[in-house]
């Protein structure tokens, strides 16, 4: 678990150095949401506090996501959530989407760490990982196009994936 928390912490610090905060940070960290949820589900409150103290970037991300969650709940309860009427994704699509977003988050973090290092010795590995990610992305897009989902769901997923792909394209 510490390895996942350290990865989240590193990416938050990287993004904050670039001036990315608030909802922009939450949007760019979307690939880490499943990991954050897993940590919430498995760590005790005491362990969570310790992780937040040891990894301040992780703590800031966790607090931000708590705020986002509370806002979502408030909007859902008041009937003003823009996506409140969308059905849950079928499990195979949800799993594939989480996989692609998580891999994108790892790729972005690794590209940034290589840029921060100033060394290019990881470039070949990153290029290969990027190609693999692009292949997984194509498969995901095909799965979504083949599924019978509301147009609003497809548009939302396309928006998320497009923004993620653009960020990775700029990095590599």
XYZ file of C-alpha atoms in Angstrom:
172
model
C 0.000 0.000 0.000
C 2.871 2.396 0.783
C 4.130 2.005 -2.775
C 0.771 3.144 -4.179
C 0.588 6.032 -1.720
C 4.153 7.080 -2.641
C 3.234 7.027 -6.347
C 0.169 9.201 -5.714
C 2.245 11.542 -3.556
C 4.898 11.883 -6.267
C 2.353 12.681 -8.974
C 0.597 15.276 -6.810
C 3.928 16.965 -6.096
C 4.824 16.889 -9.807
C 1.507 18.471 -10.795
C 1.618 21.071 -8.042
C 5.090 22.143 -9.238
C 3.429 22.826 -12.598
C 0.746 24.921 -10.904
C -1.990 22.293 -11.227
C -4.316 22.426 -8.213
C -7.969 22.035 -7.264
C -10.317 20.463 -9.794
C -7.613 20.482 -12.458
C -5.527 18.298 -10.137
C -8.505 16.027 -9.438
C -9.115 15.650 -13.175
C -5.500 14.789 -13.905
C -5.413 12.342 -10.997
C -8.493 10.445 -12.170
C -6.384 7.373 -12.847
C -5.598 7.142 -9.134
C -9.201 7.177 -7.899
C -9.512 3.389 -7.790
C -6.263 3.173 -5.810
C -7.465 5.851 -3.396
C -10.750 3.984 -2.921
C -8.855 0.742 -2.263
C -6.738 2.521 0.361
C -9.865 3.962 2.011
C -11.413 0.489 2.079
C -8.385 -1.253 3.587
C -6.600 1.268 5.823
C -7.764 2.107 9.309
C -8.359 5.767 10.159
C -5.132 5.724 12.162
C -3.143 4.233 9.267
C -4.696 6.744 6.882
C -3.629 9.636 9.125
C -0.087 8.241 9.266
C 0.036 7.906 5.470
C -1.169 11.496 5.063
C 1.530 12.724 7.460
C 4.270 10.686 5.794
C 3.127 11.600 2.266
C 1.742 15.160 2.313
C 0.937 15.171 -1.421
C -1.173 12.083 -0.905
C -2.875 13.801 2.031
C -3.733 16.841 -0.085
C -5.125 14.587 -2.818
C -7.180 12.600 -0.318
C -8.630 15.812 1.151
C -9.402 17.167 -2.313
C -11.199 13.975 -3.277
C -13.175 14.063 -0.013
C -14.329 17.582 -0.945
C -15.238 16.455 -4.474
C -17.164 13.495 -3.060
C -19.088 15.731 -0.676
C -19.935 18.134 -3.516
C -21.128 15.222 -5.658
C -23.326 13.925 -2.834
C -24.807 17.378 -2.232
C -25.590 17.812 -5.938
C -27.043 14.303 -6.176
C -29.286 14.846 -3.152
C -30.516 18.188 -4.501
C -31.070 16.778 -7.981
C -28.576 19.186 -9.570
C -25.777 16.733 -10.397
C -25.109 16.980 -14.142
C -24.548 13.215 -14.404
C -26.933 12.050 -11.702
C -29.220 10.224 -14.090
C -26.524 8.193 -15.826
C -26.522 4.452 -15.178
C -23.458 2.726 -13.767
C -21.107 1.341 -16.377
C -21.259 -2.414 -16.933
C -18.480 -4.074 -14.926
C -16.315 -5.131 -17.923
C -16.310 -1.551 -19.239
C -15.662 -0.113 -15.799
C -12.721 -2.494 -15.304
C -11.278 -1.653 -18.723
C -11.678 2.089 -18.123
C -9.992 1.883 -14.711
C -7.143 -0.128 -16.256
C -6.561 2.451 -19.008
C -6.783 5.414 -16.622
C -4.485 3.764 -14.068
C -1.930 2.931 -16.773
C -2.154 6.524 -18.035
C -1.519 7.848 -14.528
C 1.534 5.616 -14.177
C 2.788 6.672 -17.597
C 2.335 10.378 -16.874
C 4.145 10.047 -13.543
C 7.027 8.131 -15.155
C 7.356 10.584 -18.058
C 7.433 13.481 -15.589
C 9.982 11.753 -13.351
C 12.221 11.168 -16.384
C 11.865 14.819 -17.405
C 12.624 15.938 -13.848
C 15.704 13.679 -13.792
C 17.031 15.131 -17.005
C 18.193 11.666 -18.018
C 16.846 9.895 -21.051
C 17.734 6.345 -20.054
C 14.062 5.413 -19.529
C 12.914 6.751 -22.885
C 12.812 3.357 -24.647
C 10.836 1.774 -21.816
C 8.454 4.724 -21.715
C 7.920 4.633 -25.470
C 7.076 0.931 -25.287
C 4.715 1.571 -22.355
C 3.087 4.385 -24.303
C 2.478 2.113 -27.324
C 0.993 -0.547 -25.047
C -1.238 2.090 -23.470
C -2.328 3.324 -26.914
C -3.262 -0.258 -27.866
C -5.284 -0.650 -24.655
C -6.942 2.699 -25.356
C -7.984 1.578 -28.845
C -9.498 -1.600 -27.401
C -11.363 0.461 -24.787
C -12.725 2.825 -27.417
C -13.960 -0.143 -29.440
C -15.602 -1.649 -26.352
C -17.422 1.628 -25.651
C -18.503 2.018 -29.264
C -19.841 -1.547 -29.261
C -21.759 -1.095 -26.002
C -25.275 0.205 -25.833
C -24.712 3.172 -23.552
C -26.508 6.500 -23.332
C -24.936 9.156 -25.549
C -24.221 11.316 -22.495
C -22.207 8.460 -20.950
C -20.224 7.969 -24.130
C -19.579 11.714 -24.425
C -18.366 11.924 -20.830
C -15.992 8.980 -21.235
C -14.726 10.380 -24.548
C -14.019 13.719 -22.872
C -12.022 12.039 -20.095
C -10.086 9.799 -22.460
C -9.370 12.599 -24.934
C -7.931 14.851 -22.200
C -5.811 11.981 -20.886
C -4.522 11.054 -24.349
C -3.663 14.696 -25.082
C -1.636 14.977 -21.871
C 0.269 11.781 -22.670
C 0.828 12.970 -26.228
C 2.367 16.209 -24.961
C 4.646 14.305 -22.578
C 6.012 11.773 -25.015
